Amino acid sequence: MKVYNTLTKRKEEFIPLEEGKVSMYVCGPTVYNLIHIGNARPMIVFDTVRRYLEYKGYEVNYVSNFTDVDDKIIKKASEEGVSAGEVAERYIAECKKDMAAMNVKPATTHPLATQEIPGMLDMISVLIEKGYAYAAEDGTVYYRTRNFKRYGKLSGKNIDDLEAGHRDIQVTGDLKEDPLDFVLWKPKKEGEPYWESPWCKGRPGWHIECSVMAKKYLGDEIDIHAGGEDLIFPHHENEIAQSEAANGTPFARYWLHNAFLNIDNKKMSKSLGNFFTVRDIAEKYDLQVLRFFMLSAHYRSPLNFSADLMDAAKNGLERIITTAENLRHLSENAAAAETAEGVRPHAEQADAASAETSDGPRRCQEQMDAVTGITDEEREFYVQTDVYVEKFEASMEDDFNTADAVSAVFELVKFCNTHADPSRSKAFLEALSARLTQLSDVLGIITEREEEILDAEIEQLIAERQAARKEKNFARADEIRDQLAAMGITLKDTREGVIWKRV
Ligand code: AMP
Ligand code: ZN
């Protein structure tokens, strides 16, 4: 499998540190607002990378932080007159809801910066001891950038050029030895959250949190470090300087960066005000559509957001889901063939279809040999689907080319539409269905439609509740209200009758 490594600027063979295992750190959002769909791009693409690695049989330890202390969070908290912790907690909960709706798997660990202060104090102390950091008079601790000889190796920046253009770099104070030095710990200002430290009451800089969380949850050296391309400099460059100086080992072997999600060819960002939140999109589309839209491009290509592309994604997704539903429907209705041994139970077949080895999933010829109850012609058809799985895998093996992987899924869909009909055996239909589901799962596409709660069903329950109330059967009326609440329906009793809405 080849991955493009920002560090070496070329595609490289992926070899994990430990056989069969992958350690992966993805920089997460700063939680002061609802996430926008630009923030959703790294979540979706790196979740898909993780899913593919798991499909190949790797055990993936996936860590993604929430930055829950930061100037923007503090500003928002003071505007609202609440604590910074309350703002962060609220938007972490909202972010997790968005992630679930986009079918982004929860990380193995989602560490919070505020819970990792002791580790940060330790790493800063080590950096000071080793001469890579110093405390200024006011208690600010700076990283001594020039002492780290490999500074610039990720972003390809030359330290002398940086020095010359240092005005572009955020200047945080006048107490630095050198304008290139960056903050590891800063003194608190009035009313800000703070922690005790040997240098001053204060809070950590942004870069140190990721170095510390990656070390704690994954180790000194990790396989993959990922994030949006705006993080290459200075964030990831600074993470390398901190981690490698403190730990004395190389930090991450493969650095993966997604390109921007743009609007009118400009980066979508909070500061430019040209953004849509994931919630905005959810009002118009199922968030599976957003996910599918993101995967329709290679993660290193800029992607321009437009209603047309979203509608195209919606149609494409619909084609896959319709075929998957059709296969399920046909196989449910198909009679199991009577043979001496009978057809193997569904669960066992699905297991066979998804069985994986570290060399990749088993090919279908092998699976099919074990399945009885299918005709020779069907066996032959099924073996033909290997081509699509191979194309899918070859695309993903080439630096996670999801755009081509999606094309392979469409080809499989077309094949299924041509070869699946009510005359086919249950075993054949189930095997095709398992195959389509398996590839869709790697992309994080759910092929089962959510059960739609029909308006009529709700109206019926409301009428029953009204009748129960008339009969003074309040226990039953409350029971129905609870049942509706569990379905996401709230009721409001008004003079004009009951008004209900979906929440
Ligand atoms: P932030 O909260 O700004 O630190 O962003 C969280 C993650 O979203 C980082 O990995 C950013 O690189 C990424 N990101 C922010 N805006 C965009 C965008 N328009 N396109 C792609 N990724 C983005
Ligand atoms: Zn980070």
Short mmCIF file of C-alpha atoms and ligand atoms in Angstrom, two decimals:
data_model
loop_
_atom_site.label_atom_id
_atom_site.label_comp_id
_atom_site.label_asym_id
_atom_site.label_seq_id
_atom_site.Cartn_x
_atom_site.Cartn_y
_atom_site.Cartn_z
CA MET A 1 0.00 0.00 0.00
CA LYS A 2 1.35 3.39 -1.01
CA VAL A 3 0.74 6.59 0.94
CA TYR A 4 1.83 10.10 0.10
CA ASN A 5 4.06 11.34 2.91
CA THR A 6 4.26 15.14 3.29
CA LEU A 7 7.58 14.62 5.06
CA THR A 8 9.32 13.06 2.07
CA LYS A 9 7.00 14.59 -0.56
CA ARG A 10 6.49 11.29 -2.31
CA LYS A 11 4.37 8.19 -2.24
CA GLU A 12 5.93 5.52 -0.05
CA GLU A 13 5.20 1.91 0.78
CA PHE A 14 3.32 1.84 4.07
CA ILE A 15 5.16 -0.24 6.68
CA PRO A 16 3.83 0.09 10.22
CA LEU A 17 6.16 0.07 13.21
CA GLU A 18 4.52 -3.03 14.58
CA GLU A 19 3.18 -5.74 12.31
CA GLY A 20 -0.60 -5.81 12.17
CA LYS A 21 -1.02 -2.58 14.14
CA VAL A 22 -1.33 1.06 13.21
CA SER A 23 -1.07 4.06 15.52
CA MET A 24 -2.73 7.14 14.12
CA TYR A 25 -3.18 10.69 15.45
CA VAL A 26 -5.53 13.17 13.78
CA CYS A 27 -5.65 16.78 14.97
CA GLY A 28 -9.19 17.54 16.05
CA PRO A 29 -11.21 20.76 16.17
CA THR A 30 -11.12 23.67 18.55
CA VAL A 31 -14.54 23.55 20.14
CA TYR A 32 -16.06 27.04 20.30
CA ASN A 33 -18.78 26.65 17.72
CA LEU A 34 -20.58 24.09 15.59
CA ILE A 35 -18.13 22.51 13.16
CA HIS A 36 -18.25 23.60 9.53
CA ILE A 37 -18.04 21.26 6.57
CA GLY A 38 -14.37 22.19 6.02
CA ASN A 39 -13.64 20.72 9.45
CA ALA A 40 -15.68 17.69 8.43
CA ARG A 41 -13.32 16.89 5.54
CA PRO A 42 -10.41 15.55 7.65
CA MET A 43 -12.88 13.73 9.90
CA ILE A 44 -14.42 11.90 6.95
CA VAL A 45 -11.29 11.19 4.93
CA PHE A 46 -9.18 9.95 7.83
CA ASP A 47 -12.08 7.89 9.17
CA THR A 48 -12.11 6.25 5.73
CA VAL A 49 -8.35 5.66 5.92
CA ARG A 50 -8.91 4.01 9.28
CA ARG A 51 -11.75 1.88 7.92
CA TYR A 52 -9.60 0.70 5.02
CA LEU A 53 -6.73 -0.19 7.35
CA GLU A 54 -9.19 -2.16 9.48
CA TYR A 55 -10.55 -3.87 6.36
CA LYS A 56 -6.99 -4.96 5.63
CA GLY A 57 -6.88 -6.54 9.07
CA TYR A 58 -4.87 -3.94 10.98
CA GLU A 59 -5.72 -3.10 14.54
CA VAL A 60 -5.90 0.69 14.48
CA ASN A 61 -5.35 2.82 17.56
CA TYR A 62 -6.94 6.08 16.43
CA VAL A 63 -6.50 9.16 18.59
CA SER A 64 -8.10 12.51 17.88
CA ASN A 65 -8.12 15.39 20.34
CA PHE A 66 -10.51 18.18 21.14
CA THR A 67 -8.78 21.51 21.82
CA ASP A 68 -10.92 22.63 24.74
CA VAL A 69 -8.90 25.61 25.99
CA ASP A 70 -8.01 28.40 23.60
CA ASP A 71 -8.48 32.16 23.04
CA LYS A 72 -11.57 31.67 20.88
CA ILE A 73 -13.28 29.45 23.46
CA ILE A 74 -12.48 31.97 26.21
CA LYS A 75 -13.82 34.84 24.09
CA LYS A 76 -17.07 32.99 23.38
CA ALA A 77 -17.45 32.11 27.07
CA SER A 78 -17.06 35.74 28.15
CA GLU A 79 -19.56 36.87 25.48
CA GLU A 80 -22.08 34.39 26.85
CA GLY A 81 -21.18 34.96 30.49
CA VAL A 82 -20.47 31.27 31.08
CA SER A 83 -17.29 29.31 31.80
CA ALA A 84 -14.90 28.22 29.04
CA GLY A 85 -15.48 24.64 30.21
CA GLU A 86 -19.20 24.98 29.57
CA VAL A 87 -18.65 26.25 26.02
CA ALA A 88 -16.18 23.46 25.26
CA GLU A 89 -18.39 20.75 26.74
CA ARG A 90 -21.38 21.95 24.73
CA TYR A 91 -19.56 21.97 21.39
CA ILE A 92 -17.81 18.67 22.00
CA ALA A 93 -21.25 17.11 22.48
CA GLU A 94 -22.53 18.82 19.30
CA CYS A 95 -19.44 17.76 17.34
CA LYS A 96 -19.91 14.15 18.42
CA LYS A 97 -23.51 14.28 17.17
CA ASP A 98 -22.32 15.56 13.78
CA MET A 99 -19.64 12.88 13.62
CA ALA A 100 -22.18 10.15 14.34
CA ALA A 101 -24.52 11.50 11.65
CA MET A 102 -21.63 11.45 9.15
CA ASN A 103 -20.89 7.86 10.27
CA VAL A 104 -17.44 8.86 11.52
CA LYS A 105 -16.41 6.23 14.06
CA PRO A 106 -15.56 7.49 17.52
CA ALA A 107 -11.78 7.53 18.02
CA THR A 108 -10.21 4.88 20.22
CA THR A 109 -9.46 7.87 22.47
CA HIS A 110 -10.67 11.47 22.21
CA PRO A 111 -8.36 13.25 24.67
CA LEU A 112 -9.11 16.74 25.93
CA ALA A 113 -6.32 19.29 26.33
CA THR A 114 -7.56 20.36 29.77
CA GLN A 115 -7.25 16.80 31.05
CA GLU A 116 -3.64 16.43 29.96
CA ILE A 117 -1.95 19.38 31.71
CA PRO A 118 0.40 17.23 33.89
CA GLY A 119 1.82 15.57 30.75
CA MET A 120 2.34 18.99 29.17
CA LEU A 121 4.17 20.30 32.26
CA ASP A 122 6.41 17.21 32.12
CA MET A 123 7.27 17.62 28.45
CA ILE A 124 7.93 21.36 28.83
CA SER A 125 10.24 20.62 31.80
CA VAL A 126 12.16 18.06 29.73
CA LEU A 127 12.52 20.60 26.89
CA ILE A 128 13.87 23.20 29.34
CA GLU A 129 16.32 20.66 30.84
CA LYS A 130 17.58 19.76 27.38
CA GLY A 131 18.04 23.41 26.41
CA TYR A 132 15.20 23.44 23.88
CA ALA A 133 13.03 25.80 25.89
CA TYR A 134 13.31 28.67 28.34
CA ALA A 135 11.07 30.63 30.68
CA ALA A 136 10.97 34.38 30.10
CA GLU A 137 10.65 36.93 32.92
CA ASP A 138 6.87 37.01 32.82
CA GLY A 139 6.62 33.20 33.12
CA THR A 140 5.98 32.53 29.42
CA VAL A 141 7.87 29.44 28.26
CA TYR A 142 9.17 29.53 24.69
CA TYR A 143 10.57 26.82 22.44
CA ARG A 144 14.08 27.71 21.26
CA THR A 145 13.41 27.01 17.58
CA ARG A 146 16.96 27.47 16.29
CA ASN A 147 18.21 24.74 18.59
CA PHE A 148 16.21 22.14 16.68
CA LYS A 149 18.40 21.57 13.66
CA ARG A 150 15.77 19.79 11.60
CA TYR A 151 13.22 22.64 11.93
CA GLY A 152 11.44 23.10 8.61
CA LYS A 153 11.77 19.48 7.47
CA LEU A 154 8.03 18.93 7.14
CA SER A 155 6.98 22.22 5.58
CA GLY A 156 10.16 22.55 3.51
CA LYS A 157 10.74 26.01 4.97
CA ASN A 158 14.20 27.34 5.47
CA ILE A 159 14.81 28.77 8.91
CA ASP A 160 16.70 31.82 7.62
CA ASP A 161 13.87 32.68 5.23
CA LEU A 162 11.48 32.36 8.12
CA GLU A 163 13.61 34.69 10.18
CA ALA A 164 13.61 37.25 7.40
CA GLY A 165 9.84 37.07 7.11
CA HIS A 166 9.17 36.73 10.81
CA ARG A 167 6.57 39.47 10.72
CA ASP A 168 4.26 36.90 9.13
CA ILE A 169 4.61 34.69 12.13
CA GLN A 170 2.37 35.40 15.06
CA VAL A 171 4.39 37.48 17.49
CA THR A 172 3.27 36.75 21.02
CA GLY A 173 5.54 39.03 23.03
CA ASP A 174 8.80 40.86 23.23
CA LEU A 175 10.46 38.57 25.71
CA LYS A 176 11.57 35.98 23.16
CA GLU A 177 15.22 35.34 22.49
CA ASP A 178 14.39 34.99 18.83
CA PRO A 179 11.27 35.93 16.81
CA LEU A 180 11.01 32.31 15.60
CA ASP A 181 10.52 30.97 19.12
CA PHE A 182 6.99 29.80 19.87
CA VAL A 183 4.93 29.52 23.03
CA LEU A 184 4.74 26.35 25.12
CA TRP A 185 3.13 27.90 28.20
CA LYS A 186 1.63 31.34 28.69
CA PRO A 187 0.59 33.37 31.74
CA LYS A 188 -3.10 33.73 32.45
CA LYS A 189 -4.92 36.96 31.89
CA GLU A 190 -7.63 38.25 34.23
CA GLY A 191 -10.65 35.95 34.27
CA GLU A 192 -9.07 33.22 32.15
CA PRO A 193 -8.88 29.55 33.12
CA TYR A 194 -5.43 28.63 34.41
CA TRP A 195 -3.32 25.89 35.91
CA GLU A 196 -0.41 26.04 38.36
CA SER A 197 3.02 25.46 36.85
CA PRO A 198 6.66 25.97 37.89
CA TRP A 199 6.78 29.07 35.67
CA CYS A 200 3.50 30.91 36.23
CA LYS A 201 -0.21 30.38 36.64
CA GLY A 202 -1.25 29.92 33.06
CA ARG A 203 -2.24 27.64 30.21
CA PRO A 204 -0.55 25.65 27.46
CA GLY A 205 0.19 26.74 23.91
CA TRP A 206 -1.70 24.89 21.20
CA HIS A 207 1.14 22.82 19.71
CA ILE A 208 2.28 21.16 22.92
CA GLU A 209 -1.07 19.46 23.50
CA CYS A 210 -0.83 17.26 20.41
CA SER A 211 2.79 16.22 21.12
CA VAL A 212 1.78 15.19 24.63
CA MET A 213 -1.44 13.38 23.71
CA ALA A 214 0.23 11.47 20.87
CA LYS A 215 3.00 10.38 23.26
CA LYS A 216 0.62 9.36 26.03
CA TYR A 217 -1.89 7.42 23.96
CA LEU A 218 0.28 6.14 21.09
CA GLY A 219 3.94 6.30 22.12
CA ASP A 220 7.05 8.33 21.28
CA GLU A 221 7.03 7.19 17.67
CA ILE A 222 3.78 6.77 15.78
CA ASP A 223 2.80 5.51 12.34
CA ILE A 224 0.48 8.17 10.95
CA HIS A 225 -0.09 11.80 11.87
CA ALA A 226 -2.82 13.58 9.94
CA GLY A 227 -4.81 16.78 9.60
CA GLY A 228 -5.73 19.52 7.16
CA GLU A 229 -2.93 21.02 5.05
CA ASP A 230 -3.14 24.34 6.89
CA LEU A 231 -1.69 22.51 9.89
CA ILE A 232 1.61 21.65 8.17
CA PHE A 233 3.05 24.97 9.23
CA PRO A 234 3.44 25.96 11.95
CA HIS A 235 1.41 23.41 13.95
CA HIS A 236 2.87 20.13 12.72
CA GLU A 237 6.34 21.56 12.21
CA ASN A 238 6.26 22.67 15.86
CA GLU A 239 4.89 19.33 17.03
CA ILE A 240 7.89 17.62 15.38
CA ALA A 241 10.30 20.06 17.04
CA GLN A 242 8.75 19.45 20.47
CA SER A 243 8.31 15.68 20.27
CA GLU A 244 11.63 14.82 18.66
CA ALA A 245 13.62 17.11 20.97
CA ALA A 246 11.83 15.79 24.08
CA ASN A 247 11.63 12.09 23.19
CA GLY A 248 14.87 11.72 21.24
CA THR A 249 13.14 9.60 18.56
CA PRO A 250 11.56 10.39 15.19
CA PHE A 251 7.93 11.40 15.79
CA ALA A 252 5.60 10.24 13.01
CA ARG A 253 6.60 8.04 10.07
CA TYR A 254 3.86 9.16 7.68
CA TRP A 255 2.36 12.65 7.60
CA LEU A 256 -0.96 12.82 5.73
CA HIS A 257 -2.69 16.10 4.91
CA ASN A 258 -6.04 16.72 3.28
CA ALA A 259 -6.51 19.62 0.88
CA PHE A 260 -9.11 22.28 1.54
CA LEU A 261 -12.77 22.24 1.03
CA ASN A 262 -13.37 25.47 -0.88
CA ILE A 263 -16.23 27.71 -1.80
CA ASP A 264 -15.73 29.65 -5.03
CA ASN A 265 -12.17 28.30 -4.94
CA LYS A 266 -11.47 29.95 -1.56
CA LYS A 267 -10.83 27.98 1.61
CA MET A 268 -13.96 27.61 3.67
CA SER A 269 -13.20 29.10 7.05
CA LYS A 270 -14.78 30.74 10.03
CA SER A 271 -12.63 33.84 9.65
CA LEU A 272 -13.67 34.44 6.01
CA GLY A 273 -17.29 33.84 6.95
CA ASN A 274 -17.83 31.70 3.82
CA PHE A 275 -18.81 28.54 5.63
CA PHE A 276 -21.71 26.17 6.09
CA THR A 277 -21.95 24.26 9.33
CA VAL A 278 -22.59 20.54 9.17
CA ARG A 279 -25.97 21.36 10.76
CA ASP A 280 -26.82 23.74 7.90
CA ILE A 281 -26.24 20.91 5.46
CA ALA A 282 -28.23 18.46 7.60
CA GLU A 283 -31.32 20.61 7.07
CA LYS A 284 -31.25 19.85 3.39
CA TYR A 285 -29.45 16.52 3.04
CA ASP A 286 -28.86 13.31 4.89
CA LEU A 287 -25.26 13.67 6.13
CA GLN A 288 -24.38 10.44 4.33
CA VAL A 289 -24.62 12.59 1.19
CA LEU A 290 -22.01 14.97 2.59
CA ARG A 291 -19.76 12.03 3.35
CA PHE A 292 -20.21 10.59 -0.13
CA PHE A 293 -19.55 14.01 -1.68
CA MET A 294 -16.25 14.28 0.23
CA LEU A 295 -15.16 10.83 -0.92
CA SER A 296 -15.90 11.61 -4.55
CA ALA A 297 -12.57 13.50 -4.67
CA HIS A 298 -9.07 12.41 -3.73
CA TYR A 299 -8.26 13.72 -0.26
CA ARG A 300 -5.21 15.66 -1.52
CA SER A 301 -7.19 17.50 -4.21
CA PRO A 302 -8.97 20.73 -3.42
CA LEU A 303 -12.71 20.21 -3.47
CA ASN A 304 -15.14 22.95 -4.36
CA PHE A 305 -18.45 22.81 -2.55
CA SER A 306 -21.52 23.35 -4.70
CA ALA A 307 -25.19 22.45 -4.68
CA ASP A 308 -24.74 20.70 -8.05
CA LEU A 309 -22.03 18.41 -6.72
CA MET A 310 -24.07 17.68 -3.63
CA ASP A 311 -27.06 16.77 -5.77
CA ALA A 312 -24.85 14.53 -7.91
CA ALA A 313 -23.58 12.88 -4.71
CA LYS A 314 -27.16 12.44 -3.54
CA ASN A 315 -28.12 10.68 -6.77
CA GLY A 316 -25.02 8.48 -6.75
CA LEU A 317 -25.59 7.43 -3.16
CA GLU A 318 -29.23 6.72 -3.93
CA ARG A 319 -28.17 4.33 -6.72
CA ILE A 320 -25.97 2.34 -4.34
CA ILE A 321 -28.57 2.21 -1.57
CA THR A 322 -31.37 1.23 -3.96
CA THR A 323 -29.33 -1.67 -5.29
CA ALA A 324 -28.34 -2.79 -1.79
CA GLU A 325 -31.98 -2.65 -0.65
CA ASN A 326 -33.08 -4.51 -3.73
CA LEU A 327 -30.53 -7.28 -3.11
CA ARG A 328 -31.71 -7.63 0.46
CA HIS A 329 -35.32 -7.67 -0.61
CA LEU A 330 -34.68 -10.27 -3.33
CA SER A 331 -32.68 -12.51 -1.02
CA GLU A 332 -35.31 -12.32 1.73
CA ASN A 333 -37.90 -13.48 -0.74
CA ALA A 334 -35.79 -16.07 -2.52
CA ALA A 335 -36.31 -19.67 -1.52
CA ALA A 336 -33.29 -21.36 -0.02
CA ALA A 337 -32.21 -24.14 -2.39
CA GLU A 338 -32.67 -27.64 -1.12
CA THR A 339 -29.46 -29.57 -1.35
CA ALA A 340 -28.09 -32.47 0.59
CA GLU A 341 -26.17 -30.14 2.88
CA GLY A 342 -28.50 -27.19 2.54
CA VAL A 343 -27.34 -23.61 2.23
CA ARG A 344 -25.08 -22.41 4.96
CA PRO A 345 -26.74 -20.00 7.32
CA HIS A 346 -26.60 -16.33 6.40
CA ALA A 347 -24.43 -15.24 9.30
CA GLU A 348 -21.82 -17.82 8.49
CA GLN A 349 -21.76 -16.76 4.86
CA ALA A 350 -21.41 -13.14 5.77
CA ASP A 351 -18.49 -14.13 7.98
CA ALA A 352 -16.88 -15.96 5.12
CA ALA A 353 -17.42 -12.96 2.88
CA SER A 354 -15.83 -10.57 5.34
CA ALA A 355 -13.05 -12.86 6.53
CA GLU A 356 -9.77 -11.02 6.33
CA THR A 357 -6.16 -11.82 6.63
CA SER A 358 -3.29 -9.41 6.86
CA ASP A 359 -2.80 -10.00 3.11
CA GLY A 360 -6.22 -8.53 2.50
CA PRO A 361 -9.73 -9.92 2.34
CA ARG A 362 -10.16 -13.37 0.93
CA ARG A 363 -11.05 -13.63 -2.71
CA CYS A 364 -14.49 -14.84 -3.58
CA GLN A 365 -13.47 -17.97 -5.48
CA GLU A 366 -12.37 -19.38 -2.17
CA GLN A 367 -15.53 -18.20 -0.42
CA MET A 368 -17.77 -19.50 -3.14
CA ASP A 369 -16.21 -22.93 -3.06
CA ALA A 370 -17.51 -23.20 0.47
CA VAL A 371 -21.04 -22.07 -0.38
CA THR A 372 -23.60 -24.57 -1.51
CA GLY A 373 -26.96 -23.97 -3.07
CA ILE A 374 -25.85 -21.77 -5.90
CA THR A 375 -25.83 -22.75 -9.52
CA ASP A 376 -22.65 -23.09 -11.56
CA GLU A 377 -23.70 -20.08 -13.61
CA GLU A 378 -24.16 -17.99 -10.45
CA ARG A 379 -20.82 -19.16 -9.14
CA GLU A 380 -19.27 -17.96 -12.37
CA PHE A 381 -21.04 -14.59 -12.11
CA TYR A 382 -19.96 -14.15 -8.55
CA VAL A 383 -16.34 -14.81 -9.35
CA GLN A 384 -16.58 -12.03 -11.94
CA THR A 385 -17.20 -9.52 -9.13
CA ASP A 386 -13.61 -10.05 -7.99
CA VAL A 387 -12.62 -7.53 -10.64
CA TYR A 388 -14.52 -4.76 -8.87
CA VAL A 389 -13.15 -5.65 -5.47
CA GLU A 390 -9.65 -5.72 -6.92
CA LYS A 391 -10.19 -2.33 -8.55
CA PHE A 392 -11.57 -0.97 -5.29
CA GLU A 393 -8.58 -2.24 -3.33
CA ALA A 394 -6.03 -1.10 -5.92
CA SER A 395 -7.52 2.41 -5.74
CA MET A 396 -7.38 2.49 -1.96
CA GLU A 397 -3.85 1.05 -1.99
CA ASP A 398 -2.83 3.99 -4.17
CA ASP A 399 -2.82 6.65 -1.46
CA PHE A 400 -6.49 6.14 -0.63
CA ASN A 401 -7.92 7.15 -3.96
CA THR A 402 -11.54 7.12 -2.86
CA ALA A 403 -12.71 8.73 -6.11
CA ASP A 404 -11.65 5.61 -8.06
CA ALA A 405 -12.81 3.31 -5.28
CA VAL A 406 -16.29 4.87 -5.61
CA SER A 407 -16.22 4.16 -9.37
CA ALA A 408 -15.47 0.51 -8.62
CA VAL A 409 -18.50 0.39 -6.32
CA PHE A 410 -20.65 1.84 -9.10
CA GLU A 411 -19.41 -0.87 -11.44
CA LEU A 412 -20.33 -3.50 -8.88
CA VAL A 413 -23.76 -1.87 -8.51
CA LYS A 414 -24.27 -2.09 -12.26
CA PHE A 415 -23.24 -5.74 -12.24
CA CYS A 416 -25.67 -6.48 -9.41
CA ASN A 417 -28.50 -4.73 -11.22
CA THR A 418 -27.85 -6.85 -14.31
CA HIS A 419 -27.48 -10.20 -12.56
CA ALA A 420 -29.79 -10.08 -9.56
CA ASP A 421 -33.44 -10.99 -10.13
CA PRO A 422 -36.10 -13.14 -8.46
CA SER A 423 -34.97 -16.26 -10.33
CA ARG A 424 -31.61 -16.28 -8.51
CA SER A 425 -30.77 -18.41 -5.52
CA LYS A 426 -30.82 -17.01 -2.02
CA ALA A 427 -27.15 -17.90 -1.54
CA PHE A 428 -26.09 -15.97 -4.64
CA LEU A 429 -28.15 -12.90 -3.73
CA GLU A 430 -26.85 -12.93 -0.17
CA ALA A 431 -23.28 -13.24 -1.36
CA LEU A 432 -23.67 -10.27 -3.74
CA SER A 433 -25.34 -8.27 -1.02
CA ALA A 434 -22.52 -9.04 1.45
CA ARG A 435 -19.96 -7.96 -1.12
CA LEU A 436 -21.64 -4.61 -1.82
CA THR A 437 -22.13 -3.97 1.88
CA GLN A 438 -18.52 -4.79 2.63
CA LEU A 439 -17.15 -2.20 0.19
CA SER A 440 -19.72 0.38 1.25
CA ASP A 441 -18.66 -0.15 4.87
CA VAL A 442 -15.07 0.75 4.01
CA LEU A 443 -16.34 4.06 2.66
CA GLY A 444 -18.56 4.43 5.71
CA ILE A 445 -21.70 4.38 3.60
CA ILE A 446 -24.69 2.87 5.34
CA THR A 447 -26.74 0.97 2.80
CA GLU A 448 -29.77 0.41 4.99
CA ARG A 449 -32.33 3.15 4.82
CA GLU A 450 -33.43 4.53 8.12
CA GLU A 451 -36.92 3.40 8.99
CA GLU A 452 -39.03 6.39 8.20
CA ILE A 453 -41.59 7.21 10.82
CA LEU A 454 -44.63 8.11 8.86
CA ASP A 455 -46.78 11.09 9.72
CA ALA A 456 -49.82 8.80 9.68
CA GLU A 457 -48.27 6.58 12.33
CA ILE A 458 -47.68 9.60 14.56
CA GLU A 459 -51.18 10.98 14.03
CA GLN A 460 -52.60 7.57 14.94
CA LEU A 461 -50.70 7.50 18.25
CA ILE A 462 -51.76 11.07 19.04
CA ALA A 463 -55.40 10.17 18.43
CA GLU A 464 -55.02 7.17 20.76
CA ARG A 465 -53.52 9.45 23.41
CA GLN A 466 -56.41 11.89 23.12
CA ALA A 467 -58.87 9.03 23.52
CA ALA A 468 -56.98 7.77 26.59
CA ARG A 469 -57.11 11.24 28.15
CA LYS A 470 -60.84 11.48 27.50
CA GLU A 471 -61.25 8.21 29.37
CA LYS A 472 -59.06 9.66 32.12
CA ASN A 473 -56.56 6.89 31.48
CA PHE A 474 -53.61 9.19 32.13
CA ALA A 475 -51.15 6.37 32.59
CA ARG A 476 -51.80 5.22 29.02
CA ALA A 477 -51.68 8.82 27.73
CA ASP A 478 -48.28 9.34 29.36
CA GLU A 479 -47.07 6.04 27.99
CA ILE A 480 -47.91 7.18 24.45
CA ARG A 481 -46.21 10.54 25.01
CA ASP A 482 -43.05 8.67 26.11
CA GLN A 483 -43.27 6.34 23.15
CA LEU A 484 -43.45 9.33 20.80
CA ALA A 485 -40.55 11.04 22.62
CA ALA A 486 -38.44 7.94 22.03
CA MET A 487 -39.25 8.26 18.32
CA GLY A 488 -38.00 11.86 18.42
CA ILE A 489 -41.47 13.44 18.44
CA THR A 490 -42.45 16.14 20.91
CA LEU A 491 -46.01 17.16 21.65
CA LYS A 492 -47.49 20.46 22.66
CA ASP A 493 -51.05 20.63 23.91
CA THR A 494 -52.75 23.82 22.77
CA ARG A 495 -56.32 25.13 22.76
CA GLU A 496 -56.48 24.30 19.08
CA GLY A 497 -55.38 20.74 19.66
CA VAL A 498 -52.09 18.86 19.77
CA ILE A 499 -49.14 20.19 17.80
CA TRP A 500 -46.28 17.77 17.21
CA LYS A 501 -42.81 18.16 15.81
CA ARG A 502 -39.76 16.07 15.06
CA VAL A 503 -36.64 16.96 17.09
P1 AMP B 1 -9.54 23.95 13.37
O1 AMP B 1 -10.67 23.79 14.35
O2 AMP B 1 -9.59 25.21 12.59
O3 AMP B 1 -8.19 23.70 14.02
O4 AMP B 1 -9.70 22.81 12.26
C1 AMP B 1 -9.85 21.43 12.55
C2 AMP B 1 -9.42 20.63 11.36
O5 AMP B 1 -10.18 21.01 10.18
C3 AMP B 1 -7.95 20.82 10.95
O6 AMP B 1 -7.41 19.57 10.56
C4 AMP B 1 -8.02 21.78 9.77
O7 AMP B 1 -6.93 21.65 8.92
C5 AMP B 1 -9.29 21.30 9.09
N1 AMP B 1 -9.90 22.32 8.22
C6 AMP B 1 -10.33 23.55 8.56
N2 AMP B 1 -10.87 24.20 7.49
C7 AMP B 1 -10.79 23.34 6.43
C8 AMP B 1 -11.19 23.40 5.05
N3 AMP B 1 -11.81 24.46 4.53
N4 AMP B 1 -10.96 22.32 4.27
C9 AMP B 1 -10.37 21.22 4.78
N5 AMP B 1 -9.97 21.09 6.06
C10 AMP B 1 -10.17 22.14 6.90
ZN ZN B 2 -2.49 18.92 16.46
#
